């Protein structure tokens, strides 16, 4: 969360939004914003989402878990025919 908080802080500064303005737009205290930008784990995930929305970065949420490589591989394994017992061969065939 520290890396995300740092990136959000940089995004805010690049947009020349003061901490006070950002906190007001997010409807949080400046202290909470400071803790968010430090990446404190006690900050609710919804607060991070509000920060993304205020900064115009909420479209980035569409990228979360978009490319589920492991999940697709697991699904593909279930769809593939078993390689251990090819169709037509039985134990003891000779």
Backbone as a ProteinNet text record, in pm:
[ID]
protein_1_A
[PRIMARY]
XXXXXXXXXXXXXXXXXXXXXXXXXXXXXXXXXXXXXXXXXXXXXXXXXXXXXXXXXXXXXXXXXXXXXXXXXXXXXXXXXXXXXXXXXXXXXX
[TERTIARY]
82.2	0	86.9	208.9	297.7	327.1	349	378.3	257.1	137.7	16.2	-2.7	14.6	2.3	99.2	221.9	323.6	282.9	232.7	189.4	71.7	-19.3	-132.9	-86.3	10.6	65.1	129.4	209.3	272.4	168	62.5	-44.3	-111.2	-132.3	-193.2	-102.8	26.4	120.6	134.2	134.5	142.8	23.4	-90.5	-212.4	-224.1	-122.4	-118.5	-242.5	-280.5	-391	-329.5	-366.2	-311.5	-371.5	-305	-355.4	-493.2	-512.2	-641	-751	-721.4	-819.8	-853.4	-751	-771.3	-857.4	-824.6	-901.6	-1046.8	-1068.9	-1205.8	-1281.8	-1218.7	-1284.3	-1314.9	-1233.6	-1255.1	-1344.7	-1375.6	-1455.8	-1387.9	-1256	-1178	-1094.1	-1032.4	-944.8	-808.2	-733.9	-598.1	-510.4	-536.1	-460.2	-482.7	-608.4	-638.2	-570.7	-572.1	-503.8	-355.1	-295.7	-152.9	-123.7	-208.1	-190	-209.7	-305.2	-327.2	-203.4	-147.4	-30.8	93.8	93.3	203.1	179	57.3	25	-9.6	-58.7	-94.2	-205.3	-187.9	-284.5	-419.2	-429.6	-556.8	-655.5	-610.4	-698.6	-786	-916	-1010.3	-984.9	-1006.8	-986.8	-1074.8	-1194.3	-1283.7	-1224.5	-1142.3	-1077.2	-975.6	-902.8	-810.1	-887.5	-1003.1	-1084.6	-1134.3	-1171.1	-1212.4	-1098	-977.1	-859.9	-840	-852.2	-839.2	-943.6	-1066.1	-1173.6	-1145.5	-1104.4	-1074.8	-962	-864.5	-749.4	-775.7	-893.5	-925.4	-857.9	-820.5	-751.4	-840.6	-969.5	-1058	-1072.1	-1037.2	-1040.4	-934.6	-831.6	-728.2	-786.1	-900.6	-962.2	-1002.5	-1031.7	-1067.8	-952.7	-830.7	-713.8	-688.9	-751.5	-730	-779.5	-696.1	-726.9	-776.1	-744.1	-788.6	-722.5	-593.9	-520.4	-489.5	-585.7	-573.5	-503.9	-373	-294.3	-307.8	-290.3	-299.9	-439.1	-541.4	-678.3	-707.5	-658.9	-680.1	-604.6	-483.1	-406.7	-478.1	-529.2	-602.7	-727.6	-797.3	-916.4	-879.8	-772.5	-728.1	-692.4	-630.9	-596.1	-720.5	-828.1	-952.6	-1016.1	-994.6	-1055.7	-978.2	-847.8	-765	-793.6	-792.4	-809	-690	-713.7	-607.8	-495.8	-374.9	-259.1	-211.2	-255.6	-211.4	-280.5	-405.7	-483	-547.5	-471.3	-529.1	-650.1	-745.7	-867.6	-832.6	-896.9	-876.7	-773.6	-690.4	-592	-639.4	-630.4	-670.4	-548.4	-551.3	-443	-444.9	-333.2	-324.2	-340.3	-365.5	-373.2	-235.9	-228.4	-100	-116.8
-119.4	0	126.2	112.8	229.3	278.2	185.7	224.9	292.3	240	301.4	440.7	454.1	585.1	685.4	641.4	729.5	772.1	677.8	711.2	807.9	790.4	882.2	1022.2	1029.3	1159.9	1228.5	1153.4	1210.7	1257	1179.2	1217.3	1346.5	1359	1481.5	1601.2	1585.6	1696.3	1735.7	1638.8	1669.3	1750.8	1729.5	1802.2	1934.4	1962.2	2085.4	2100.5	1988.3	1986.8	1986.3	2083.2	2088.9	1977.1	1948	1845.5	1884.8	2012.4	2059.1	2039	2075.5	2057.8	1910	1827.9	1684.2	1626.2	1660	1610.1	1656	1782	1833.4	1758.6	1736.8	1667	1522	1464.1	1325.4	1315.3	1427.7	1432.8	1355.6	1380.4	1320.7	1430.5	1400.2	1497.5	1497.9	1606.2	1611.8	1504.7	1474	1368.9	1233.1	1204.8	1078.8	1075.7	1187.8	1194.4	1168.5	1228.1	1207.9	1060	996.9	854.5	769	807.2	736	745.3	864.6	885.2	816.7	785.5	707.9	557.8	521.3	380.8	303.8	372.9	304	202.3	79.6	-27.1	-10.1	83.3	103.1	185.8	243.6	323.9	229.3	256	169.9	173.9	61.7	52.7	153.1	176.4	273.6	413.1	446.8	577.8	587.9	480.2	478.6	494.5	429.3	439	581.2	649.5	790	875.7	848.7	923.9	903.5	780.4	753.1	830	834	904.9	1054.4	1113.4	1257.1	1291.9	1202.9	1227.6	1189.9	1136.6	1096	966.8	886.7	760.8	639.4	662.1	551	451.5	489.8	394.6	285.4	316.4	216.8	95.3	113.1	1.7	-110.1	-74.5	-175.7	-271.8	-230.5	-313.8	-416.9	-397.3	-489.4	-629	-725.5	-866.9	-891.6	-801.4	-815.6	-935.6	-950.7	-1058	-1166	-1253.3	-1360	-1480.1	-1469.8	-1572.7	-1707.5	-1709.2	-1834.8	-1895.6	-1814.2	-1864.3	-1924.8	-1859.6	-1913.2	-2044.1	-2053.5	-2178.4	-2292.1	-2263.7	-2365.9	-2408.8	-2313.1	-2344.3	-2427.6	-2390.6	-2465.3	-2608.7	-2628.8	-2764.7	-2851	-2792.4	-2867.2	-2899.9	-2816	-2836.5	-2934.8	-2948.9	-3038.2	-3183.3	-3271.4	-3413.9	-3461.8	-3558.2	-3608.8	-3669.9	-3633.1	-3687.9	-3816.6	-3840.7	-3960.7	-4086	-4075.1	-4189.9	-4153.3	-4161.2	-4127.1	-4214.3	-4157.9	-4229.3	-4357.2	-4463.2	-4589.5	-4679.8	-4632.1	-4720.2	-4753.5	-4875.4	-4923.9	-4981.4	-4988.7	-5055.3	-5202.7	-5257.1	-5398.9	-5430.1	-5329.8	-5355.6	-5391.2	-5495.6	-5530.4	-5606.4
0	0	0	48.8	51.3	-89.9	-182.1	-320.5	-383.5	-357.7	-411.1	-352.8	-223.2	-159.7	-218.3	-241.6	-300.3	-441.6	-521.2	-657.8	-656.4	-561.6	-551.4	-512.9	-423.9	-385.2	-505.1	-581.5	-700.3	-801.3	-818.9	-911.6	-865.5	-735.6	-681.5	-706.4	-679.2	-696.6	-843.4	-933	-1076.6	-1123.5	-1060.2	-1095.3	-1020	-939.1	-859.5	-770.4	-709.5	-613.9	-475.1	-394.1	-258.4	-173.8	-63.2	28.1	80.7	108.3	159	54.2	-71	-177.9	-197.7	-197.4	-217.6	-106.1	16.5	130.5	121.9	84.3	71.3	-37	-150.7	-262	-226.9	-140.5	-98.8	24.1	86	209	322.2	336.6	445.2	508.8	621.7	686.4	617.7	638.6	583.9	648	773.7	841.4	773.5	739	670	533.8	462.8	333.3	350.5	451.9	477	503.9	583.9	613.6	488.7	403.8	278.2	189.8	178.5	92.9	148.4	276.7	335.7	319	278.4	256.5	381.6	483.2	607.4	581.1	628.5	600.3	670.1	764	833.9	752	642.5	557.7	475.4	474.5	402.4	252.2	187.5	43.5	-30.9	19.4	-43	-47.2	49.3	51.6	-61.2	-86.3	-200	-330.9	-339.3	-460.1	-481.9	-374.7	-387.5	-437.4	-388.9	-435.1	-584.8	-630.2	-773.4	-853.4	-803.2	-873	-879	-768.2	-764.5	-861.3	-872.9	-959.7	-1105.4	-1133	-1269.3	-1310.2	-1212.3	-1239	-1215.1	-1196.8	-1164.4	-1279.2	-1400.5	-1511.7	-1491.5	-1412.9	-1383.2	-1310.1	-1244.7	-1172.6	-1268.2	-1392.8	-1491.9	-1518.8	-1486.3	-1512.1	-1402.5	-1286.2	-1174.8	-1210.2	-1193.7	-1218	-1360.3	-1451.5	-1589.6	-1656.8	-1636.9	-1701.4	-1598.5	-1576.7	-1477.2	-1540.4	-1554.7	-1622.4	-1551.9	-1421.6	-1346.9	-1360.7	-1344.8	-1355.5	-1491.9	-1597.8	-1732.6	-1752.4	-1699.3	-1711.9	-1639.6	-1520.3	-1445.8	-1521.7	-1580.6	-1658.5	-1781.2	-1849.6	-1967.4	-1931.8	-1815.3	-1773	-1755.3	-1707.3	-1690.5	-1824.7	-1924.7	-2055.3	-2141.7	-2118.1	-2198.2	-2161.8	-2263.3	-2230.6	-2148	-2064.7	-1977.3	-2059.7	-2029.6	-2099.2	-2033.7	-1910.8	-1839.5	-1890.2	-1929.9	-1977.2	-2110.2	-2219.9	-2350.7	-2381.2	-2455.8	-2491.8	-2566.9	-2529.9	-2598.8	-2534.7	-2447.8	-2385	-2245.2	-2212.4	-2080.9	-2012.3	-1883.1	-1810.7	-1847.9	-1878.1	-1908	-2055.7	-2143.1	-2286.9	-2338.5	-2416.4	-2475	-2601.4
[MASK]
++++++++++++++++++++++++++++++++++++++++++++++++++++++++++++++++++++++++++++++++++++++++++++++

